[in-house]
mmCIF file of C-alpha atoms in Angstrom:
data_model
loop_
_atom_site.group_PDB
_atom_site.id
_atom_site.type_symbol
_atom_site.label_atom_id
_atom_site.label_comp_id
_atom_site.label_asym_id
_atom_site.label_seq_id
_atom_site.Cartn_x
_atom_site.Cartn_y
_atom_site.Cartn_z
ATOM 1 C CA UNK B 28 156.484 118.032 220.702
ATOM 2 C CA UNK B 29 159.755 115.790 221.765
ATOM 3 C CA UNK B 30 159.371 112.873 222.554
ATOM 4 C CA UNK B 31 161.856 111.722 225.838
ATOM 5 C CA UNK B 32 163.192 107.949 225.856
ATOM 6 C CA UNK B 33 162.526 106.719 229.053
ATOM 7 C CA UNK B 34 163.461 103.841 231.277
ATOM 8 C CA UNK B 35 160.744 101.124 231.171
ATOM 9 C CA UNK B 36 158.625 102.006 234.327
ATOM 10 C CA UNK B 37 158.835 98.235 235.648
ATOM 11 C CA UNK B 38 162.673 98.613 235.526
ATOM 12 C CA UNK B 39 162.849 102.042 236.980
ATOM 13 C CA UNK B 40 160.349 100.947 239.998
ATOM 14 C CA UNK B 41 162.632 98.003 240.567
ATOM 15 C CA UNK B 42 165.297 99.982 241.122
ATOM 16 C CA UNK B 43 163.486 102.484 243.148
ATOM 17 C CA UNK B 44 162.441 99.419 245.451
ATOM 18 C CA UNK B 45 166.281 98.699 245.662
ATOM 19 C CA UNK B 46 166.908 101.640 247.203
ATOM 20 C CA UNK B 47 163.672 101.822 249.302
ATOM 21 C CA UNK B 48 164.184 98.259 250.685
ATOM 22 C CA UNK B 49 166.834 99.279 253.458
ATOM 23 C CA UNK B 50 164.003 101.288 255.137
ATOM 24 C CA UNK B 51 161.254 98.663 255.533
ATOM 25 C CA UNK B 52 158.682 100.983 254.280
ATOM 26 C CA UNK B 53 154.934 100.734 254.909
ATOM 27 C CA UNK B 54 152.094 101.890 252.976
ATOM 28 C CA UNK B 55 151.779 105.497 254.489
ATOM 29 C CA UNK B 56 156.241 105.925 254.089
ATOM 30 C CA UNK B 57 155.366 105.194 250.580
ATOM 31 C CA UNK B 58 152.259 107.167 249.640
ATOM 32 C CA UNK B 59 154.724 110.641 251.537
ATOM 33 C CA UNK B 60 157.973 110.012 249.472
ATOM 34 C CA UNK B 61 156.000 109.352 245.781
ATOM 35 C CA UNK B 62 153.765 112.816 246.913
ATOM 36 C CA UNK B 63 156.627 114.910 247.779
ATOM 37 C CA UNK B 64 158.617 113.258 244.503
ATOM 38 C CA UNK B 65 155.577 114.619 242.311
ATOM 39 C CA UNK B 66 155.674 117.836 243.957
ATOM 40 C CA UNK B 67 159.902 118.097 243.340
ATOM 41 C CA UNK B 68 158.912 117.164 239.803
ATOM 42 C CA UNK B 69 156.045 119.339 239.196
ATOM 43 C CA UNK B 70 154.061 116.901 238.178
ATOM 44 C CA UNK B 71 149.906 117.384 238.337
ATOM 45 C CA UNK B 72 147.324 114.996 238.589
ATOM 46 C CA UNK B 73 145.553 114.865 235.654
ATOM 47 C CA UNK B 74 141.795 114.105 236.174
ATOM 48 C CA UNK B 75 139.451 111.816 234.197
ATOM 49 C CA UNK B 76 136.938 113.239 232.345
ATOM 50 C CA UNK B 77 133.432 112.488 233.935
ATOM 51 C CA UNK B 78 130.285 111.129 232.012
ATOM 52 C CA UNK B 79 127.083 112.386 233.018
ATOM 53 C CA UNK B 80 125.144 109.681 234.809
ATOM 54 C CA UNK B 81 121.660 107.525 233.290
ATOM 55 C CA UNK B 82 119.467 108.846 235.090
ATOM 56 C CA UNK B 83 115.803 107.665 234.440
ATOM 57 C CA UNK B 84 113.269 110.213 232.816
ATOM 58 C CA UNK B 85 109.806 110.930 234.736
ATOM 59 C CA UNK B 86 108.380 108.754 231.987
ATOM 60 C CA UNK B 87 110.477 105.365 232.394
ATOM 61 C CA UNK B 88 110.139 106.015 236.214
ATOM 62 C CA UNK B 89 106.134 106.167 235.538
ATOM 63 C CA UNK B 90 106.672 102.915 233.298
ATOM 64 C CA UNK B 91 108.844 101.028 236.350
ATOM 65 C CA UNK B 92 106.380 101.907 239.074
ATOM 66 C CA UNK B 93 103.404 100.501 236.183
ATOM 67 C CA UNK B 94 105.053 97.307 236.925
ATOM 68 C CA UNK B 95 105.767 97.263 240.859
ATOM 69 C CA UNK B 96 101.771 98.571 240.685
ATOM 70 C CA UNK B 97 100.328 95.732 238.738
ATOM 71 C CA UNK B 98 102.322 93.392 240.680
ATOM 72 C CA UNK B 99 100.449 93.979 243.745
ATOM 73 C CA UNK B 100 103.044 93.631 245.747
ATOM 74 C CA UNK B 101 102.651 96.105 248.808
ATOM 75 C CA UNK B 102 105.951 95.624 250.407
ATOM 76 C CA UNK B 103 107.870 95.957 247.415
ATOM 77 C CA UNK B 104 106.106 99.050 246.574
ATOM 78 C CA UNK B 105 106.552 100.712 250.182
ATOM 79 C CA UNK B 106 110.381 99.817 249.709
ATOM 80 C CA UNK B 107 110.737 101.513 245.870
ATOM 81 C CA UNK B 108 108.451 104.592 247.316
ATOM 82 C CA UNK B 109 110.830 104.574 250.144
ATOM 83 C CA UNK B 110 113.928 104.637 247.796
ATOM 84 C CA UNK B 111 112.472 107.201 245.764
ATOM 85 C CA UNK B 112 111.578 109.241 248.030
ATOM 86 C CA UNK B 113 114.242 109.858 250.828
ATOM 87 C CA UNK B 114 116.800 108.780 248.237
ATOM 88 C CA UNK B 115 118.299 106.551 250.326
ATOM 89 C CA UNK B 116 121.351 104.074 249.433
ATOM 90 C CA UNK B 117 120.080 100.429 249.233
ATOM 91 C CA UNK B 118 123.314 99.535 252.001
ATOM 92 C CA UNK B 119 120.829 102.409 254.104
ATOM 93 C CA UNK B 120 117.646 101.213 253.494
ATOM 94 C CA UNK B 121 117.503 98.027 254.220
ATOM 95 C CA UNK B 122 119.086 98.726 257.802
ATOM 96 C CA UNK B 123 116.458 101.502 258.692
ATOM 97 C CA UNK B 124 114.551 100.269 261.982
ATOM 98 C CA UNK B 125 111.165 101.332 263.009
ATOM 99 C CA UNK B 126 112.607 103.148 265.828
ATOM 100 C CA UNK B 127 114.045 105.171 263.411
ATOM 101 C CA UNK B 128 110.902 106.794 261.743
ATOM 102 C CA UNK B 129 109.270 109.999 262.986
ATOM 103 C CA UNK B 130 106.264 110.740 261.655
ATOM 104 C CA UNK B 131 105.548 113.843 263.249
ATOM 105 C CA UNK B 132 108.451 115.451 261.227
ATOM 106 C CA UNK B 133 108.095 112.821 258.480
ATOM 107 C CA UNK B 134 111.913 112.378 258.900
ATOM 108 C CA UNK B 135 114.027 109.074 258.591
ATOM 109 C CA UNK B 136 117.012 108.764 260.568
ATOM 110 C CA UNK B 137 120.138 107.167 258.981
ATOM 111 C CA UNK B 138 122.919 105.286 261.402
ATOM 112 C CA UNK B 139 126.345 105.023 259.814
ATOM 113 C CA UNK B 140 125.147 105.874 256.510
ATOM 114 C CA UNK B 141 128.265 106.139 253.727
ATOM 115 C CA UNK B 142 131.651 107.502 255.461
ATOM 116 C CA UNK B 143 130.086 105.834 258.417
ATOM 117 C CA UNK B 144 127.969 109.123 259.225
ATOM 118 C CA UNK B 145 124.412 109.162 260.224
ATOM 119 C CA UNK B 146 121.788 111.713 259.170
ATOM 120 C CA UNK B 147 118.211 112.881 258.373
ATOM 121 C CA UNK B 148 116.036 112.046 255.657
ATOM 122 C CA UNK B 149 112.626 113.125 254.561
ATOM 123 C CA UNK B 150 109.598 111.642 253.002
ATOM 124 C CA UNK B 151 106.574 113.245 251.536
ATOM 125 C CA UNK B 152 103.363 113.746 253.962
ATOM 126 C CA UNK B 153 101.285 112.053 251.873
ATOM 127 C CA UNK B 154 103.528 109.507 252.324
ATOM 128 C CA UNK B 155 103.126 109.324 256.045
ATOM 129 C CA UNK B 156 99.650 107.237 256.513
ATOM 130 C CA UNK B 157 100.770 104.690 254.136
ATOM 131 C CA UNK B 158 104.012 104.188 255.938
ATOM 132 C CA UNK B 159 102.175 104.289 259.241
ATOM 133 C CA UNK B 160 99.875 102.010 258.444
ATOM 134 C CA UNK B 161 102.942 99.555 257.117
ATOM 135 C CA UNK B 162 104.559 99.731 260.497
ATOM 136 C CA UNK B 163 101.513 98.885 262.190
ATOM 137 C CA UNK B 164 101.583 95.237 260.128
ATOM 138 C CA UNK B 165 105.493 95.397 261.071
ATOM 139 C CA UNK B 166 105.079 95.964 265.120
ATOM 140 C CA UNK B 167 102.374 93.252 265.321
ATOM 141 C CA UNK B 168 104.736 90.821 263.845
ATOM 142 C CA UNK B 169 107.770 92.070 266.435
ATOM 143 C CA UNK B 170 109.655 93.147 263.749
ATOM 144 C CA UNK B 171 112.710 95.399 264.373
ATOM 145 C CA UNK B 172 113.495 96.738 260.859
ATOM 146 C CA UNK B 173 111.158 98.603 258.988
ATOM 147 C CA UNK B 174 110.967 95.959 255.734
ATOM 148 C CA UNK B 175 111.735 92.636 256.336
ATOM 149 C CA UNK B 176 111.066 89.518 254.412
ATOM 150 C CA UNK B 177 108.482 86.415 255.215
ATOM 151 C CA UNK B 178 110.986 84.894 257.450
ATOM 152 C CA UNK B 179 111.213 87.662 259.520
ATOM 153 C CA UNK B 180 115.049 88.876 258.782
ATOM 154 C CA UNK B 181 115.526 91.823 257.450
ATOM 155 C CA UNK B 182 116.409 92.151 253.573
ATOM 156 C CA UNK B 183 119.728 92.050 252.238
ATOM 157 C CA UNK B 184 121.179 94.495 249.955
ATOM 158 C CA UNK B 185 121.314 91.776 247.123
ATOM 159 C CA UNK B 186 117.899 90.955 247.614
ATOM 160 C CA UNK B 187 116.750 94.666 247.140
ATOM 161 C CA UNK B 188 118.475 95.040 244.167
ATOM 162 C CA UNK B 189 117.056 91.375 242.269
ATOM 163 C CA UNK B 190 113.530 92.673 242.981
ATOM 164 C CA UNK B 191 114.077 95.543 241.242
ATOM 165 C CA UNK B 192 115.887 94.400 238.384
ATOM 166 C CA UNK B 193 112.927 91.860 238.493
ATOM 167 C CA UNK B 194 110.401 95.005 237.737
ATOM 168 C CA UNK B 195 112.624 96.431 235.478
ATOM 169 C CA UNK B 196 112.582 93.743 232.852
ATOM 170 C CA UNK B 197 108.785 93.674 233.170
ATOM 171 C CA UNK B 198 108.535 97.725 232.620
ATOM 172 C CA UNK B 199 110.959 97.127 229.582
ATOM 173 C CA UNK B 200 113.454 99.493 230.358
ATOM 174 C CA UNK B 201 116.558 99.737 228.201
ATOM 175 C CA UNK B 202 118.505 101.644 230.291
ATOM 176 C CA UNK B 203 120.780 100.793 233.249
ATOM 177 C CA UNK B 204 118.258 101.152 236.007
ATOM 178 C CA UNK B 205 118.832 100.965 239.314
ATOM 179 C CA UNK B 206 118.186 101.299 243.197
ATOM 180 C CA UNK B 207 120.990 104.039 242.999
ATOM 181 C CA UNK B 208 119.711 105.941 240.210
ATOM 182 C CA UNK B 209 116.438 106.264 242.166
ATOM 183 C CA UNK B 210 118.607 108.960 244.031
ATOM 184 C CA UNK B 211 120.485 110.218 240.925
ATOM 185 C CA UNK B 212 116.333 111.221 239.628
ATOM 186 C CA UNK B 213 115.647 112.505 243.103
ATOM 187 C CA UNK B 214 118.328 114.929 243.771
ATOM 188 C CA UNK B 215 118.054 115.975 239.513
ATOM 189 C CA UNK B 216 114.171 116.314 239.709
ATOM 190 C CA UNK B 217 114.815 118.316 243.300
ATOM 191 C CA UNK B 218 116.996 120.789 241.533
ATOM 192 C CA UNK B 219 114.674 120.571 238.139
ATOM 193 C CA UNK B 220 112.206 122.164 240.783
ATOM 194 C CA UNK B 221 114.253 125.129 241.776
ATOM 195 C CA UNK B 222 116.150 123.497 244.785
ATOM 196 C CA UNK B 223 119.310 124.530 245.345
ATOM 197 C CA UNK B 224 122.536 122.160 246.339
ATOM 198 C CA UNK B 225 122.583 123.411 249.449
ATOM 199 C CA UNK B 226 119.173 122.507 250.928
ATOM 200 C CA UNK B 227 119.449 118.971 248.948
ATOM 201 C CA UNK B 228 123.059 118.586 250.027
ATOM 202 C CA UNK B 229 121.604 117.827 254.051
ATOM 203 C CA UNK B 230 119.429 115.065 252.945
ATOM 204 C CA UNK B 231 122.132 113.443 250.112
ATOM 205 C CA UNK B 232 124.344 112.506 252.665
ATOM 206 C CA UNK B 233 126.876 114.165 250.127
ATOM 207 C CA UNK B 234 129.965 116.057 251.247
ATOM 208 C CA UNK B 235 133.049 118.060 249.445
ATOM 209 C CA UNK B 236 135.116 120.931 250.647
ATOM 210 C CA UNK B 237 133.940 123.049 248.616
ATOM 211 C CA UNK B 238 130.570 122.682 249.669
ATOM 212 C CA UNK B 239 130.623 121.784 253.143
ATOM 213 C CA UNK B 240 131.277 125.429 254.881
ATOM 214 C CA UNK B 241 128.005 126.836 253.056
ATOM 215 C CA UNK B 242 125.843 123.730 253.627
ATOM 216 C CA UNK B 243 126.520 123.592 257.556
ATOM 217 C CA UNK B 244 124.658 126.920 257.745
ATOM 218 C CA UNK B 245 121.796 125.263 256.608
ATOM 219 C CA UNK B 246 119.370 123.763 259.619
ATOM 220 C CA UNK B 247 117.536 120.617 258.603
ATOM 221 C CA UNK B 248 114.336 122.398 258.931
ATOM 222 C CA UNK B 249 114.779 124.757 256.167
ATOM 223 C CA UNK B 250 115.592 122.250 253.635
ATOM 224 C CA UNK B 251 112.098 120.312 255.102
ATOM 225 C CA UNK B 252 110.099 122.956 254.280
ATOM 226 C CA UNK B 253 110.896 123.234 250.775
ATOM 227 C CA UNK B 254 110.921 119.697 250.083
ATOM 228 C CA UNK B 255 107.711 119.027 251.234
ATOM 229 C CA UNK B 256 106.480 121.555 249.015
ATOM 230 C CA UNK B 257 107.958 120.258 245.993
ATOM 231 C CA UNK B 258 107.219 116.667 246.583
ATOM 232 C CA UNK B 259 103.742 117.237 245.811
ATOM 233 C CA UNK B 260 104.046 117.489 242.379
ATOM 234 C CA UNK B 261 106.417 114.304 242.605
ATOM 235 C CA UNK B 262 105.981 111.520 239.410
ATOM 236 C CA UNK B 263 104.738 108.809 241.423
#
């Protein structure tokens, strides 16, 4: 292989500034010229290998909800049921509003969720008296969101996340777990069941090109159907 001597990159880009400086570029001018320069040069973007996630295995998820159990903390363990469950983001659950519940569909509804998109998530129906009963508590105290803390605000995303560390270290769990990988187990135990992408991709909130012609086909009902089904044999 030869080996080409070549300018010291902080020299060259100094003198590719030089010659840029004249036309006041912005960000965008910038971001076209060094594109069509590595299309000129043939140059191809070479892609970081990706590690497969930690995600949790049904029997360190059985240890974590030991602890939120024993703790007898009923909050808390509507909010980690809640995580598990829908597989929301923390950012999403912690804005969710009462409003936003329907029981009769056992459906969640998601306002600017990530990429500022809103959508539909389920939850089991043997989930649904528990949470019913929850929001009972929560409408006699005027609340607006569906979990919020003593002082009546709703939680923060920060606060969400030291709880569960907090249960965590109690269950003795070595590995990195947290609120997010709650949705990395969900969407792997889904497909572990038989699910396919495209009636977990609706409720993931997930989107690529690839996938996104075959998964609008796909009516939020179908993917309900199935889920509930499968949920019954759920961990926890």
């Amino acid at each position: 292989m030869i080996e080409y001597k070549r300018t010291p990159a902080i020299k060259k880009a100094k003198e590719i500034a030089k010659i840029l400086r004249s036309e006041k570029p912005n960000y965008f001018y910038l971001k076209d010229i060094f594109k069509i320069i590595r299309k000129e040069l043939e140059i191809k973007i070479e892609k970081k290998s990706k590690k497969l996630p930690y995600v949790p295995n049904d029997d360190e998820l059985k240890r974590f909800y030991k602890a939120v159990w024993e703790a007898k903390n009923f909050q808390d363990m509507l909010i980690i049921k809640t995580l598990l469950y829908t597989g929301a983001r923390v950012s999403e659950l912690v804005n969710m509003k009462i409003v936003d519940v329907d029981f009769e569909t056992c459906q969640i509804r998601i306002h600017e969720g990530k990429g500022r998109k809103d959508r539909i998530t389920p939850f089991p129906i043997q989930f649904r008296e528990v949470l019913k009963g929850h929001i009972q508590k929560m409408k006699q105290d005027s609340a607006t969101y569906l979990f919020e803390s003593s002082w009546h605000r709703k939680y923060t995303s920060r606060g969400i996340q030291k709880m569960f560390k907090k249960y965590v270290i109690e269950a003795e769990i070595s590995g990195n777990l947290t609120p997010h990988k709650m949705r990395h187990f969900l969407f792997r135990w889904l497909k572990s069941q038989g699910i396919d992408d495209a009636l977990i991709q609706p409720y993931s909130g997930h989107e690529t090109r690839q996938s996104l012609e075959i998964y609008s086909r796909l009516a939020i009902h179908e993917a309900q159907i199935v889920y509930t089904d499968k949920m019954k044999k759920f961990p926890v």
